Amino acid sequence: MKNDASSQYIRIIAETQSISVAAAKLGISQPALSAYLKKLEGRLGVALFDRSVLPIRITEAGKAYLDYIDGVNELFIEFQKKIGEGKDEEQI
């Protein structure tokens, strides 16, 4: 869960401020990354990046999306630790 592709894609696009540069860093094609982003934004119903400016910029919704994903990842790590603790107790 920590290496969720979606958050990685969005984070690298935000860092590079370029879909084509992000795609190269990720080792995928620019059209594939653009299509992925467009589909994600369609599902969410918001734009994660402002493409009307160059370089592109992450929107407030994009920042909130990354914050949410980070929170989910933290909860998942806590869950794994909790499950791990439970396994130890069961083995005793």
PDB file of N, CA and C in Angstrom:
ATOM      1  N   MET A   1       0.818  -1.188   0.000  1.00  0.00           N
ATOM      2  CA  MET A   1       0.000   0.000   0.000  1.00  0.00           C
ATOM      3  C   MET A   1       0.866   1.257   0.000  1.00  0.00           C
ATOM      4  N   LYS A   2       1.992   1.199   0.655  1.00  0.00           N
ATOM      5  CA  LYS A   2       2.873   2.368   0.733  1.00  0.00           C
ATOM      6  C   LYS A   2       3.305   2.833  -0.654  1.00  0.00           C
ATOM      7  N   ASN A   3       3.497   1.918  -1.580  1.00  0.00           N
ATOM      8  CA  ASN A   3       3.956   2.265  -2.918  1.00  0.00           C
ATOM      9  C   ASN A   3       2.807   2.335  -3.906  1.00  0.00           C
ATOM     10  N   ASP A   4       1.668   2.815  -3.455  1.00  0.00           N
ATOM     11  CA  ASP A   4       0.496   2.940  -4.307  1.00  0.00           C
ATOM     12  C   ASP A   4       0.854   3.707  -5.577  1.00  0.00           C
ATOM     13  N   ALA A   5       0.585   3.091  -6.722  1.00  0.00           N
ATOM     14  CA  ALA A   5       0.958   3.693  -8.005  1.00  0.00           C
ATOM     15  C   ALA A   5       0.295   5.048  -8.210  1.00  0.00           C
ATOM     16  N   SER A   6      -0.952   5.159  -7.828  1.00  0.00           N
ATOM     17  CA  SER A   6      -1.667   6.408  -8.045  1.00  0.00           C
ATOM     18  C   SER A   6      -0.991   7.571  -7.339  1.00  0.00           C
ATOM     19  N   SER A   7      -0.676   7.397  -6.068  1.00  0.00           N
ATOM     20  CA  SER A   7      -0.041   8.503  -5.347  1.00  0.00           C
ATOM     21  C   SER A   7       1.355   8.781  -5.898  1.00  0.00           C
ATOM     22  N   GLN A   8       2.060   7.721  -6.307  1.00  0.00           N
ATOM     23  CA  GLN A   8       3.389   7.911  -6.887  1.00  0.00           C
ATOM     24  C   GLN A   8       3.284   8.708  -8.187  1.00  0.00           C
ATOM     25  N   TYR A   9       2.342   8.353  -9.034  1.00  0.00           N
ATOM     26  CA  TYR A   9       2.162   9.069 -10.300  1.00  0.00           C
ATOM     27  C   TYR A   9       1.856  10.546 -10.044  1.00  0.00           C
ATOM     28  N   ILE A  10       0.891  10.795  -9.174  1.00  0.00           N
ATOM     29  CA  ILE A  10       0.481  12.176  -8.915  1.00  0.00           C
ATOM     30  C   ILE A  10       1.621  12.960  -8.273  1.00  0.00           C
ATOM     31  N   ARG A  11       2.317  12.349  -7.337  1.00  0.00           N
ATOM     32  CA  ARG A  11       3.416  13.019  -6.648  1.00  0.00           C
ATOM     33  C   ARG A  11       4.533  13.398  -7.635  1.00  0.00           C
ATOM     34  N   ILE A  12       4.880  12.493  -8.547  1.00  0.00           N
ATOM     35  CA  ILE A  12       5.961  12.784  -9.494  1.00  0.00           C
ATOM     36  C   ILE A  12       5.534  13.831 -10.522  1.00  0.00           C
ATOM     37  N   ILE A  13       4.280  13.792 -10.940  1.00  0.00           N
ATOM     38  CA  ILE A  13       3.795  14.851 -11.836  1.00  0.00           C
ATOM     39  C   ILE A  13       3.892  16.196 -11.120  1.00  0.00           C
ATOM     40  N   ALA A  14       3.492  16.234  -9.848  1.00  0.00           N
ATOM     41  CA  ALA A  14       3.553  17.487  -9.078  1.00  0.00           C
ATOM     42  C   ALA A  14       4.992  17.968  -8.923  1.00  0.00           C
ATOM     43  N   GLU A  15       5.901  17.042  -8.644  1.00  0.00           N
ATOM     44  CA  GLU A  15       7.304  17.415  -8.455  1.00  0.00           C
ATOM     45  C   GLU A  15       7.947  17.941  -9.733  1.00  0.00           C
ATOM     46  N   THR A  16       7.661  17.260 -10.846  1.00  0.00           N
ATOM     47  CA  THR A  16       8.297  17.645 -12.109  1.00  0.00           C
ATOM     48  C   THR A  16       7.544  18.746 -12.842  1.00  0.00           C
ATOM     49  N   GLN A  17       6.284  18.951 -12.484  1.00  0.00           N
ATOM     50  CA  GLN A  17       5.400  19.912 -13.130  1.00  0.00           C
ATOM     51  C   GLN A  17       5.278  19.638 -14.628  1.00  0.00           C
ATOM     52  N   SER A  18       5.355  18.359 -14.971  1.00  0.00           N
ATOM     53  CA  SER A  18       5.297  17.962 -16.371  1.00  0.00           C
ATOM     54  C   SER A  18       4.866  16.506 -16.473  1.00  0.00           C
ATOM     55  N   ILE A  19       3.850  16.260 -17.270  1.00  0.00           N
ATOM     56  CA  ILE A  19       3.399  14.880 -17.459  1.00  0.00           C
ATOM     57  C   ILE A  19       4.432  14.091 -18.255  1.00  0.00           C
ATOM     58  N   SER A  20       5.035  14.710 -19.259  1.00  0.00           N
ATOM     59  CA  SER A  20       6.014  13.984 -20.076  1.00  0.00           C
ATOM     60  C   SER A  20       7.284  13.660 -19.292  1.00  0.00           C
ATOM     61  N   VAL A  21       7.762  14.595 -18.472  1.00  0.00           N
ATOM     62  CA  VAL A  21       8.950  14.334 -17.658  1.00  0.00           C
ATOM     63  C   VAL A  21       8.630  13.272 -16.603  1.00  0.00           C
ATOM     64  N   ALA A  22       7.444  13.371 -16.001  1.00  0.00           N
ATOM     65  CA  ALA A  22       7.031  12.374 -15.004  1.00  0.00           C
ATOM     66  C   ALA A  22       6.944  10.986 -15.636  1.00  0.00           C
ATOM     67  N   ALA A  23       6.387  10.917 -16.828  1.00  0.00           N
ATOM     68  CA  ALA A  23       6.263   9.631 -17.518  1.00  0.00           C
ATOM     69  C   ALA A  23       7.645   9.019 -17.758  1.00  0.00           C
ATOM     70  N   ALA A  24       8.588   9.835 -18.174  1.00  0.00           N
ATOM     71  CA  ALA A  24       9.948   9.338 -18.407  1.00  0.00           C
ATOM     72  C   ALA A  24      10.555   8.817 -17.105  1.00  0.00           C
ATOM     73  N   LYS A  25      10.364   9.553 -16.007  1.00  0.00           N
ATOM     74  CA  LYS A  25      10.889   9.114 -14.708  1.00  0.00           C
ATOM     75  C   LYS A  25      10.236   7.811 -14.257  1.00  0.00           C
ATOM     76  N   LEU A  26       8.965   7.652 -14.580  1.00  0.00           N
ATOM     77  CA  LEU A  26       8.220   6.460 -14.173  1.00  0.00           C
ATOM     78  C   LEU A  26       8.439   5.278 -15.113  1.00  0.00           C
ATOM     79  N   GLY A  27       9.019   5.558 -16.271  1.00  0.00           N
ATOM     80  CA  GLY A  27       9.258   4.494 -17.238  1.00  0.00           C
ATOM     81  C   GLY A  27       8.011   4.045 -17.971  1.00  0.00           C
ATOM     82  N   ILE A  28       7.062   4.975 -18.132  1.00  0.00           N
ATOM     83  CA  ILE A  28       5.848   4.687 -18.894  1.00  0.00           C
ATOM     84  C   ILE A  28       5.692   5.752 -19.977  1.00  0.00           C
ATOM     85  N   SER A  29       4.803   5.516 -20.903  1.00  0.00           N
ATOM     86  CA  SER A  29       4.628   6.486 -21.984  1.00  0.00           C
ATOM     87  C   SER A  29       3.817   7.685 -21.489  1.00  0.00           C
ATOM     88  N   GLN A  30       4.069   8.823 -22.120  1.00  0.00           N
ATOM     89  CA  GLN A  30       3.329  10.033 -21.774  1.00  0.00           C
ATOM     90  C   GLN A  30       1.836   9.867 -22.048  1.00  0.00           C
ATOM     91  N   PRO A  31       1.433   9.282 -23.190  1.00  0.00           N
ATOM     92  CA  PRO A  31      -0.004   9.094 -23.421  1.00  0.00           C
ATOM     93  C   PRO A  31      -0.661   8.194 -22.361  1.00  0.00           C
ATOM     94  N   ALA A  32       0.065   7.169 -21.906  1.00  0.00           N
ATOM     95  CA  ALA A  32      -0.491   6.281 -20.877  1.00  0.00           C
ATOM     96  C   ALA A  32      -0.684   7.035 -19.563  1.00  0.00           C
ATOM     97  N   LEU A  33       0.282   7.855 -19.183  1.00  0.00           N
ATOM     98  CA  LEU A  33       0.171   8.623 -17.940  1.00  0.00           C
ATOM     99  C   LEU A  33      -0.933   9.674 -18.058  1.00  0.00           C
ATOM    100  N   SER A  34      -1.018  10.338 -19.199  1.00  0.00           N
ATOM    101  CA  SER A  34      -2.071  11.331 -19.415  1.00  0.00           C
ATOM    102  C   SER A  34      -3.452  10.682 -19.334  1.00  0.00           C
ATOM    103  N   ALA A  35      -3.590   9.522 -19.952  1.00  0.00           N
ATOM    104  CA  ALA A  35      -4.872   8.807 -19.925  1.00  0.00           C
ATOM    105  C   ALA A  35      -5.214   8.380 -18.502  1.00  0.00           C
ATOM    106  N   TYR A  36      -4.222   7.895 -17.764  1.00  0.00           N
ATOM    107  CA  TYR A  36      -4.439   7.495 -16.373  1.00  0.00           C
ATOM    108  C   TYR A  36      -4.923   8.689 -15.550  1.00  0.00           C
ATOM    109  N   LEU A  37      -4.241   9.825 -15.699  1.00  0.00           N
ATOM    110  CA  LEU A  37      -4.593  11.029 -14.954  1.00  0.00           C
ATOM    111  C   LEU A  37      -6.003  11.495 -15.308  1.00  0.00           C
ATOM    112  N   LYS A  38      -6.321  11.498 -16.590  1.00  0.00           N
ATOM    113  CA  LYS A  38      -7.640  11.942 -17.030  1.00  0.00           C
ATOM    114  C   LYS A  38      -8.736  11.025 -16.465  1.00  0.00           C
ATOM    115  N   LYS A  39      -8.480   9.722 -16.466  1.00  0.00           N
ATOM    116  CA  LYS A  39      -9.451   8.764 -15.934  1.00  0.00           C
ATOM    117  C   LYS A  39      -9.626   8.962 -14.425  1.00  0.00           C
ATOM    118  N   LEU A  40      -8.519   9.145 -13.700  1.00  0.00           N
ATOM    119  CA  LEU A  40      -8.585   9.376 -12.263  1.00  0.00           C
ATOM    120  C   LEU A  40      -9.364  10.652 -11.956  1.00  0.00           C
ATOM    121  N   GLU A  41      -9.045  11.724 -12.666  1.00  0.00           N
ATOM    122  CA  GLU A  41      -9.751  12.986 -12.455  1.00  0.00           C
ATOM    123  C   GLU A  41     -11.236  12.839 -12.775  1.00  0.00           C
ATOM    124  N   GLY A  42     -11.559  12.052 -13.784  1.00  0.00           N
ATOM    125  CA  GLY A  42     -12.957  11.803 -14.121  1.00  0.00           C
ATOM    126  C   GLY A  42     -13.682  11.068 -13.002  1.00  0.00           C
ATOM    127  N   ARG A  43     -13.018  10.070 -12.436  1.00  0.00           N
ATOM    128  CA  ARG A  43     -13.617   9.324 -11.317  1.00  0.00           C
ATOM    129  C   ARG A  43     -13.795  10.210 -10.092  1.00  0.00           C
ATOM    130  N   LEU A  44     -12.833  11.085  -9.843  1.00  0.00           N
ATOM    131  CA  LEU A  44     -12.901  11.964  -8.681  1.00  0.00           C
ATOM    132  C   LEU A  44     -13.817  13.165  -8.909  1.00  0.00           C
ATOM    133  N   GLY A  45     -13.971  13.544 -10.160  1.00  0.00           N
ATOM    134  CA  GLY A  45     -14.813  14.689 -10.489  1.00  0.00           C
ATOM    135  C   GLY A  45     -14.140  16.034 -10.265  1.00  0.00           C
ATOM    136  N   VAL A  46     -12.810  16.030 -10.161  1.00  0.00           N
ATOM    137  CA  VAL A  46     -12.051  17.276  -9.971  1.00  0.00           C
ATOM    138  C   VAL A  46     -10.742  17.196 -10.747  1.00  0.00           C
ATOM    139  N   ALA A  47     -10.213  18.357 -11.082  1.00  0.00           N
ATOM    140  CA  ALA A  47      -8.897  18.423 -11.728  1.00  0.00           C
ATOM    141  C   ALA A  47      -7.826  18.389 -10.639  1.00  0.00           C
ATOM    142  N   LEU A  48      -6.856  17.510 -10.790  1.00  0.00           N
ATOM    143  CA  LEU A  48      -5.755  17.434  -9.841  1.00  0.00           C
ATOM    144  C   LEU A  48      -4.620  18.381 -10.222  1.00  0.00           C
ATOM    145  N   PHE A  49      -4.605  18.784 -11.493  1.00  0.00           N
ATOM    146  CA  PHE A  49      -3.577  19.703 -11.991  1.00  0.00           C
ATOM    147  C   PHE A  49      -4.213  20.795 -12.832  1.00  0.00           C
ATOM    148  N   ASP A  50      -3.642  21.987 -12.749  1.00  0.00           N
ATOM    149  CA  ASP A  50      -4.045  23.106 -13.596  1.00  0.00           C
ATOM    150  C   ASP A  50      -3.172  23.053 -14.834  1.00  0.00           C
ATOM    151  N   ARG A  51      -3.782  22.672 -15.941  1.00  0.00           N
ATOM    152  CA  ARG A  51      -3.041  22.552 -17.197  1.00  0.00           C
ATOM    153  C   ARG A  51      -3.107  23.828 -18.038  1.00  0.00           C
ATOM    154  N   SER A  52      -3.780  24.848 -17.517  1.00  0.00           N
ATOM    155  CA  SER A  52      -3.904  26.096 -18.280  1.00  0.00           C
ATOM    156  C   SER A  52      -2.651  26.955 -18.170  1.00  0.00           C
ATOM    157  N   VAL A  53      -1.716  26.538 -17.314  1.00  0.00           N
ATOM    158  CA  VAL A  53      -0.451  27.257 -17.140  1.00  0.00           C
ATOM    159  C   VAL A  53       0.701  26.295 -17.399  1.00  0.00           C
ATOM    160  N   LEU A  54       1.821  26.875 -17.789  1.00  0.00           N
ATOM    161  CA  LEU A  54       3.032  26.062 -17.952  1.00  0.00           C
ATOM    162  C   LEU A  54       4.120  26.653 -17.086  1.00  0.00           C
ATOM    163  N   PRO A  55       4.788  25.879 -16.299  1.00  0.00           N
ATOM    164  CA  PRO A  55       4.550  24.450 -16.115  1.00  0.00           C
ATOM    165  C   PRO A  55       3.232  24.204 -15.372  1.00  0.00           C
ATOM    166  N   ILE A  56       2.696  22.997 -15.546  1.00  0.00           N
ATOM    167  CA  ILE A  56       1.432  22.683 -14.887  1.00  0.00           C
ATOM    168  C   ILE A  56       1.627  22.736 -13.373  1.00  0.00           C
ATOM    169  N   ARG A  57       0.526  22.986 -12.663  1.00  0.00           N
ATOM    170  CA  ARG A  57       0.590  23.079 -11.206  1.00  0.00           C
ATOM    171  C   ARG A  57      -0.466  22.183 -10.573  1.00  0.00           C
ATOM    172  N   ILE A  58      -0.118  21.613  -9.447  1.00  0.00           N
ATOM    173  CA  ILE A  58      -1.078  20.810  -8.707  1.00  0.00           C
ATOM    174  C   ILE A  58      -2.134  21.747  -8.126  1.00  0.00           C
ATOM    175  N   THR A  59      -3.381  21.313  -8.158  1.00  0.00           N
ATOM    176  CA  THR A  59      -4.477  22.105  -7.608  1.00  0.00           C
ATOM    177  C   THR A  59      -4.621  21.822  -6.118  1.00  0.00           C
ATOM    178  N   GLU A  60      -5.470  22.578  -5.463  1.00  0.00           N
ATOM    179  CA  GLU A  60      -5.767  22.306  -4.051  1.00  0.00           C
ATOM    180  C   GLU A  60      -6.378  20.912  -3.918  1.00  0.00           C
ATOM    181  N   ALA A  61      -7.202  20.517  -4.886  1.00  0.00           N
ATOM    182  CA  ALA A  61      -7.780  19.172  -4.857  1.00  0.00           C
ATOM    183  C   ALA A  61      -6.686  18.118  -5.003  1.00  0.00           C
ATOM    184  N   GLY A  62      -5.684  18.400  -5.823  1.00  0.00           N
ATOM    185  CA  GLY A  62      -4.563  17.477  -5.985  1.00  0.00           C
ATOM    186  C   GLY A  62      -3.768  17.330  -4.705  1.00  0.00           C
ATOM    187  N   LYS A  63      -3.538  18.457  -4.024  1.00  0.00           N
ATOM    188  CA  LYS A  63      -2.832  18.413  -2.739  1.00  0.00           C
ATOM    189  C   LYS A  63      -3.646  17.630  -1.717  1.00  0.00           C
ATOM    190  N   ALA A  64      -4.946  17.860  -1.698  1.00  0.00           N
ATOM    191  CA  ALA A  64      -5.817  17.143  -0.759  1.00  0.00           C
ATOM    192  C   ALA A  64      -5.814  15.645  -1.064  1.00  0.00           C
ATOM    193  N   TYR A  65      -5.788  15.295  -2.346  1.00  0.00           N
ATOM    194  CA  TYR A  65      -5.743  13.886  -2.747  1.00  0.00           C
ATOM    195  C   TYR A  65      -4.474  13.227  -2.203  1.00  0.00           C
ATOM    196  N   LEU A  66      -3.336  13.880  -2.363  1.00  0.00           N
ATOM    197  CA  LEU A  66      -2.087  13.319  -1.854  1.00  0.00           C
ATOM    198  C   LEU A  66      -2.102  13.208  -0.331  1.00  0.00           C
ATOM    199  N   ASP A  67      -2.652  14.211   0.340  1.00  0.00           N
ATOM    200  CA  ASP A  67      -2.764  14.153   1.799  1.00  0.00           C
ATOM    201  C   ASP A  67      -3.634  12.971   2.220  1.00  0.00           C
ATOM    202  N   TYR A  68      -4.743  12.783   1.516  1.00  0.00           N
ATOM    203  CA  TYR A  68      -5.651  11.680   1.826  1.00  0.00           C
ATOM    204  C   TYR A  68      -4.947  10.335   1.626  1.00  0.00           C
ATOM    205  N   ILE A  69      -4.259  10.180   0.512  1.00  0.00           N
ATOM    206  CA  ILE A  69      -3.548   8.933   0.224  1.00  0.00           C
ATOM    207  C   ILE A  69      -2.473   8.687   1.283  1.00  0.00           C
ATOM    208  N   ASP A  70      -1.763   9.729   1.685  1.00  0.00           N
ATOM    209  CA  ASP A  70      -0.754   9.582   2.736  1.00  0.00           C
ATOM    210  C   ASP A  70      -1.404   9.099   4.028  1.00  0.00           C
ATOM    211  N   GLY A  71      -2.569   9.656   4.356  1.00  0.00           N
ATOM    212  CA  GLY A  71      -3.292   9.235   5.549  1.00  0.00           C
ATOM    213  C   GLY A  71      -3.717   7.782   5.484  1.00  0.00           C
ATOM    214  N   VAL A  72      -4.206   7.372   4.317  1.00  0.00           N
ATOM    215  CA  VAL A  72      -4.612   5.983   4.128  1.00  0.00           C
ATOM    216  C   VAL A  72      -3.407   5.058   4.287  1.00  0.00           C
ATOM    217  N   ASN A  73      -2.278   5.457   3.723  1.00  0.00           N
ATOM    218  CA  ASN A  73      -1.058   4.647   3.850  1.00  0.00           C
ATOM    219  C   ASN A  73      -0.637   4.505   5.311  1.00  0.00           C
ATOM    220  N   GLU A  74      -0.725   5.599   6.066  1.00  0.00           N
ATOM    221  CA  GLU A  74      -0.378   5.543   7.488  1.00  0.00           C
ATOM    222  C   GLU A  74      -1.312   4.604   8.242  1.00  0.00           C
ATOM    223  N   LEU A  75      -2.601   4.676   7.938  1.00  0.00           N
ATOM    224  CA  LEU A  75      -3.565   3.782   8.584  1.00  0.00           C
ATOM    225  C   LEU A  75      -3.283   2.326   8.231  1.00  0.00           C
ATOM    226  N   PHE A  76      -2.904   2.075   6.999  1.00  0.00           N
ATOM    227  CA  PHE A  76      -2.604   0.715   6.568  1.00  0.00           C
ATOM    228  C   PHE A  76      -1.383   0.173   7.313  1.00  0.00           C
ATOM    229  N   ILE A  77      -0.380   1.010   7.494  1.00  0.00           N
ATOM    230  CA  ILE A  77       0.817   0.596   8.238  1.00  0.00           C
ATOM    231  C   ILE A  77       0.447   0.286   9.685  1.00  0.00           C
ATOM    232  N   GLU A  78      -0.388   1.137  10.297  1.00  0.00           N
ATOM    233  CA  GLU A  78      -0.853   0.871  11.662  1.00  0.00           C
ATOM    234  C   GLU A  78      -1.624  -0.446  11.723  1.00  0.00           C
ATOM    235  N   PHE A  79      -2.463  -0.680  10.733  1.00  0.00           N
ATOM    236  CA  PHE A  79      -3.234  -1.914  10.663  1.00  0.00           C
ATOM    237  C   PHE A  79      -2.302  -3.126  10.598  1.00  0.00           C
ATOM    238  N   GLN A  80      -1.290  -3.054   9.742  1.00  0.00           N
ATOM    239  CA  GLN A  80      -0.340  -4.160   9.623  1.00  0.00           C
ATOM    240  C   GLN A  80       0.371  -4.422  10.947  1.00  0.00           C
ATOM    241  N   LYS A  81       0.744  -3.359  11.655  1.00  0.00           N
ATOM    242  CA  LYS A  81       1.401  -3.517  12.955  1.00  0.00           C
ATOM    243  C   LYS A  81       0.454  -4.171  13.944  1.00  0.00           C
ATOM    244  N   LYS A  82      -0.785  -3.727  13.951  1.00  0.00           N
ATOM    245  CA  LYS A  82      -1.793  -4.267  14.863  1.00  0.00           C
ATOM    246  C   LYS A  82      -2.026  -5.742  14.576  1.00  0.00           C
ATOM    247  N   ILE A  83      -2.141  -6.097  13.324  1.00  0.00           N
ATOM    248  CA  ILE A  83      -2.337  -7.500  12.943  1.00  0.00           C
ATOM    249  C   ILE A  83      -1.110  -8.308  13.353  1.00  0.00           C
ATOM    250  N   GLY A  84       0.070  -7.752  13.162  1.00  0.00           N
ATOM    251  CA  GLY A  84       1.301  -8.416  13.549  1.00  0.00           C
ATOM    252  C   GLY A  84       1.352  -8.674  15.040  1.00  0.00           C
ATOM    253  N   GLU A  85       0.895  -7.697  15.821  1.00  0.00           N
ATOM    254  CA  GLU A  85       0.851  -7.856  17.283  1.00  0.00           C
ATOM    255  C   GLU A  85      -0.121  -8.969  17.650  1.00  0.00           C
ATOM    256  N   GLY A  86      -1.250  -9.016  16.962  1.00  0.00           N
ATOM    257  CA  GLY A  86      -2.243 -10.053  17.234  1.00  0.00           C
ATOM    258  C   GLY A  86      -1.724 -11.434  16.934  1.00  0.00           C
ATOM    259  N   LYS A  87      -0.931 -11.550  15.882  1.00  0.00           N
ATOM    260  CA  LYS A  87      -0.346 -12.858  15.528  1.00  0.00           C
ATOM    261  C   LYS A  87       0.592 -13.321  16.615  1.00  0.00           C
ATOM    262  N   ASP A  88       1.384 -12.391  17.167  1.00  0.00           N
ATOM    263  CA  ASP A  88       2.311 -12.741  18.241  1.00  0.00           C
ATOM    264  C   ASP A  88       1.554 -13.269  19.454  1.00  0.00           C
ATOM    265  N   GLU A  89       0.440 -12.599  19.785  1.00  0.00           N
ATOM    266  CA  GLU A  89      -0.359 -13.017  20.927  1.00  0.00           C
ATOM    267  C   GLU A  89      -0.976 -14.385  20.708  1.00  0.00           C
ATOM    268  N   GLU A  90      -1.415 -14.661  19.472  1.00  0.00           N
ATOM    269  CA  GLU A  90      -2.027 -15.952  19.161  1.00  0.00           C
ATOM    270  C   GLU A  90      -1.026 -17.081  19.253  1.00  0.00           C
ATOM    271  N   GLN A  91       0.224 -16.811  18.988  1.00  0.00           N
ATOM    272  CA  GLN A  91       1.245 -17.859  18.994  1.00  0.00           C
ATOM    273  C   GLN A  91       1.703 -18.202  20.394  1.00  0.00           C
ATOM    274  N   ILE A  92       1.418 -17.367  21.367  1.00  0.00           N
ATOM    275  CA  ILE A  92       1.885 -17.597  22.739  1.00  0.00           C
ATOM    276  C   ILE A  92       1.088 -18.698  23.405  1.00  0.00           C
TER     277      ILE A  92
END
